[in-house]
């Protein structure tokens, strides 16, 4: 606790700046539709952010569960960009490759990779990429019943994964640049 | 009272306007008090109960000396004062000139109802077909287009809302006294020229205008229009822009050149709006965008008609202007409206709830929901609606909402006999004022108001029941859904409507939130000298602060007038304008108003006259037609002048209206107005009006006779002796030489009265000697030096440093005070009033290892150490500030108001000097009230961490050498945090330095915390209950520098009321003692609430100071011997009146 509230080059710094004017009123928590599943409440989360408790923050599922409904941002009496701040936390977790968020980050990345290639998601390819990145041989088996069900209803079809020409390459490159 | 040479204008007749106007009038200036509404009283007309008494009490603002100069009835009903001219429905249109000589143009809207003729029978509303929402009941009910703006005002004439009125004329026909004069015929004289090249436009406009009763002529082209303008006079021209041949702008130029006063409204297509705007720069009044319908055009034309044809314009020259325009309230339906206001009928604003509770409200004071009539048994208040909200552009705290929410809870609980459950959802409970904290605690512990620190997220209406479900998270992080009968939104303040336009007109700046910006260290001065602001007009004040500040504004105004030559020289020097009738037997002239000869139809006038004449004291009975009209009044004056009676009885309606007229009659005829009486016969007239017009009823003579005989009985025994007066020693004493004391002394001295300024230390300055700067960043040093130099060089201020007050004796007008200097030499000073400005200091503490650990300092020490550089911010890495040390809990259960601001100031300063310092503020409720809230936001943004703590779980401190560890429970993360700090700063609050014996020597009281006990926290905030003693600065209550200066100015103003007269008259109704009957039991001395009675030991008699006595009669009721009597209400007179009534 005797650390300065934030230090230079701390990845949390931009998030701290976003929520600095927070008065801990809790409107965000009472508005959050996913709060029931969170281990710590959004208000608690902002407190952790302001206190720079990185370890605690990235032990939590809270920001991972944010579904970006923007309810909290709409109602925050201080007008803070809370949804955006949750997004930033997700980004930090992804960038730093924290083991706790491995599953969701890889899931997300596989999804986006498929989008990058074709401009839309190809379910089979997406799941294949995901299984490959997880390097867990048992994982595909867990999804098999669901897969069969979806296939029988023709919700998904078998397609061969292909690198494709990367229809959205330019967009993705630009985003990467912006995020640097 | 004599009028001074000097006049002032007060704009806004709300509570602050009334206070400022009365203050100036009591000194003797002529005051013009205006309000744009058709009634006085501002927001207070709608509020029945005020914190902390949960009652009203506004009447306590009425003059206490020379009481007969003003009205002496409920101030919510109305006011008159001989030096105040009140103009309602009046707006200011321009202010020109310089301080001391402002030329002000006023515009008064037409009333359409002659107020003197309206008897308030209400027949007009019965026939009026128009219904609109009633703004008096905050829109909860409806009213007619002809209505009473306030149900309780006196006099209370009906007014017509011209915006809603359809001019059907039904009311005009129904009015029994002919008071309503819609003057439709006059509209014919308002000539309008319509210029358009399209026939269809011309024709339809002509039809619309003539339907409304205006005269309209047509012109098809520019040259034709100019030709018509040269032949006839027109008041208004409706001019098309795009016409073939000569275009509208050209016509406008030529028309304006020929007749500059002509009003021109441009008619334009959407495409040429810019041209229309350009046209406004060369003289057009406004523009209409085509195509338009009558609903758009007619109100504009009517407004122009009212402004130029029927409004009365006036020009007034005054020395200074006080703007007390009040404030508006946030409309929660604006913007995102997260609380569902106007979506659910049972979500109401606090003002609407006040009306629901009010007996004159839509529910007649029953606590039921207006929509479905269900009793309200569970209600919730949501705080900070439109305050402390960056989303609604309100980075400020509105100051009033916390306290009014608690008050509403308590009043509502009382109304339901405790059956109501109340919950207040708040973020910080801002109980920063004097006595606020105890009031809040009492509400929680004794009355069971539930305080929930939470921000409600969702407000959901239950469609079936109309109940409201609130979704919120409590402080521990638990989520709740709770159902309430009603939800009240505690709405914050906003600048009054028209503030922006006014600031443009006056060329005075506004602050970032749109309130009037005042100068540094002043709450009343604007950037333009002689233009002052009072009350909430400059933002965010409660009643008490508004009243204080209004007095301060009156003082500043008086200074300007005084400096510009408005002097203390009285205009009329005659001391006793009234004829001495002391030795004459009663000779009563009875004048009966026949109300337009309608009386004689129903009444045997001869019989009535004969009956009245039977009393030998009645010398004449006369009948006059309509004494309420100017003509009728003149004939009454003539009668009094001719017969020279020594008592006058007028039988008429609305006796209250006559208060001012009787004074005028007294001046013209030399008869003391206290020997005149108005017998109320209005209710009898009402009976006549309500009866069937054709029915030939005869009223018994006796029903008219009784009120008259009661009046006669009262007049026969009326005391003709002149009003007692006391001499005033025109010199003031100010005790305490801090900023408040010095400011008060200077203010009095600037009016030409001598002041003794007594300071016990060797140096003037008080707390300003160590204070460096304010939170706003103003340096206090220049202020101190400036004021101190002025005080020391002022020829009228006698400074006594190193001097203490030993004893004092006397009362208002003449105190003898003994002071002793350091050598022990005593002197006695004589003075007429006393101002206590003894200040206060930071409280001592031994909590949190203070004293044993050098790293623990107080806020004051931090300020000093930062300025003398014994603490270097660069060497600090972690600072913990602990707020509310030993305060806001018994025995010091009050908020010191300045500590949170100090903490914010120092936190921001430290972060600025050394951005890497971690700063933690441990607080209970952050009291960043008013515009200070913005610094709280800044501190948050600067990275200061705020941790809330509860009294039950205070922070702990563990000292280990130089370093300190602070342990505190953080409720947000739900666990204890440990902070290594190298500096701990304690906010210990303020304690007063007003020794009880000193206060007692002057007859003032101190409250349980040792602060000066004011007479009434809202209505007389700087006065002691005993007249002639005032307090200001911290001696009164914890305050900032600027607020201290404002109280000092207010106290000076209250003193000048007395000091500016050589003799102060009391009222006609005062107590006196019949010494022969008095047994000296002294019960009356205890009973007197004003301390006006004392035992004169030398004479062995109980004496009454007539000026301090307010004529309440408490002494007369406790006296066992009838030795204490109330002059003006002697027993025999009262018994006679009762006899006359019951015969």
mmCIF file with all atom_site columns, C-alpha atoms in Angstrom, chain A residues 5 7 13 20 30 32 48 80 92 94 98-99 113 115 128 132 134-135 141 148 150 155 159 171-172 180:
data_model
loop_
_atom_site.group_PDB
_atom_site.id
_atom_site.type_symbol
_atom_site.label_atom_id
_atom_site.label_alt_id
_atom_site.label_comp_id
_atom_site.label_asym_id
_atom_site.label_entity_id
_atom_site.label_seq_id
_atom_site.pdbx_PDB_ins_code
_atom_site.Cartn_x
_atom_site.Cartn_y
_atom_site.Cartn_z
_atom_site.occupancy
_atom_site.B_iso_or_equiv
_atom_site.pdbx_formal_charge
_atom_site.auth_seq_id
_atom_site.auth_comp_id
_atom_site.auth_asym_id
_atom_site.auth_atom_id
_atom_site.pdbx_PDB_model_num
ATOM 1  C CA . UNK A 1 5   ? -0.841  5.098   -6.632  1.00 0.00 ? 5   UNK A CA 1
ATOM 2  C CA . UNK A 1 7   ? 4.044   4.511   -11.590 1.00 0.00 ? 7   UNK A CA 1
ATOM 3  C CA . UNK A 1 13  ? -2.036  3.896   -15.902 1.00 0.00 ? 13  UNK A CA 1
ATOM 4  C CA . UNK A 1 20  ? -9.803  8.520   -11.403 1.00 0.00 ? 20  UNK A CA 1
ATOM 5  C CA . UNK A 1 30  ? -26.042 -2.195  -9.243  1.00 0.00 ? 30  UNK A CA 1
ATOM 6  C CA . UNK A 1 32  ? -24.322 -4.643  -14.068 1.00 0.00 ? 32  UNK A CA 1
ATOM 7  C CA . UNK A 1 48  ? -8.296  -1.971  -6.997  1.00 0.00 ? 48  UNK A CA 1
ATOM 8  C CA . UNK A 1 80  ? -16.671 7.808   -16.568 1.00 0.00 ? 80  UNK A CA 1
ATOM 9  C CA . UNK A 1 92  ? -3.883  -5.886  -20.752 1.00 0.00 ? 92  UNK A CA 1
ATOM 10 C CA . UNK A 1 94  ? -4.496  -10.492 -23.408 1.00 0.00 ? 94  UNK A CA 1
ATOM 11 C CA . UNK A 1 98  ? -1.785  -14.141 -18.276 1.00 0.00 ? 98  UNK A CA 1
ATOM 12 C CA . UNK A 1 99  ? -2.469  -17.861 -17.731 1.00 0.00 ? 99  UNK A CA 1
ATOM 13 C CA . UNK A 1 113 ? -8.252  -14.808 -36.902 1.00 0.00 ? 113 UNK A CA 1
ATOM 14 C CA . UNK A 1 115 ? -12.725 -12.974 -39.197 1.00 0.00 ? 115 UNK A CA 1
ATOM 15 C CA . UNK A 1 128 ? -10.083 -25.806 -35.156 1.00 0.00 ? 128 UNK A CA 1
ATOM 16 C CA . UNK A 1 132 ? -4.930  -26.024 -31.964 1.00 0.00 ? 132 UNK A CA 1
ATOM 17 C CA . UNK A 1 134 ? -5.114  -24.707 -26.651 1.00 0.00 ? 134 UNK A CA 1
ATOM 18 C CA . UNK A 1 135 ? -2.951  -27.736 -27.338 1.00 0.00 ? 135 UNK A CA 1
ATOM 19 C CA . UNK A 1 141 ? -13.953 -34.223 -27.350 1.00 0.00 ? 141 UNK A CA 1
ATOM 20 C CA . UNK A 1 148 ? -22.723 -33.069 -33.865 1.00 0.00 ? 148 UNK A CA 1
ATOM 21 C CA . UNK A 1 150 ? -25.189 -28.282 -34.686 1.00 0.00 ? 150 UNK A CA 1
ATOM 22 C CA . UNK A 1 155 ? -25.976 -24.862 -38.390 1.00 0.00 ? 155 UNK A CA 1
ATOM 23 C CA . UNK A 1 159 ? -14.887 -26.503 -44.273 1.00 0.00 ? 159 UNK A CA 1
ATOM 24 C CA . UNK A 1 171 ? -8.187  -3.182  -41.141 1.00 0.00 ? 171 UNK A CA 1
ATOM 25 C CA . UNK A 1 172 ? -6.404  -5.397  -38.675 1.00 0.00 ? 172 UNK A CA 1
ATOM 26 C CA . UNK A 1 180 ? 0.484   0.470   -30.142 1.00 0.00 ? 180 UNK A CA 1
#
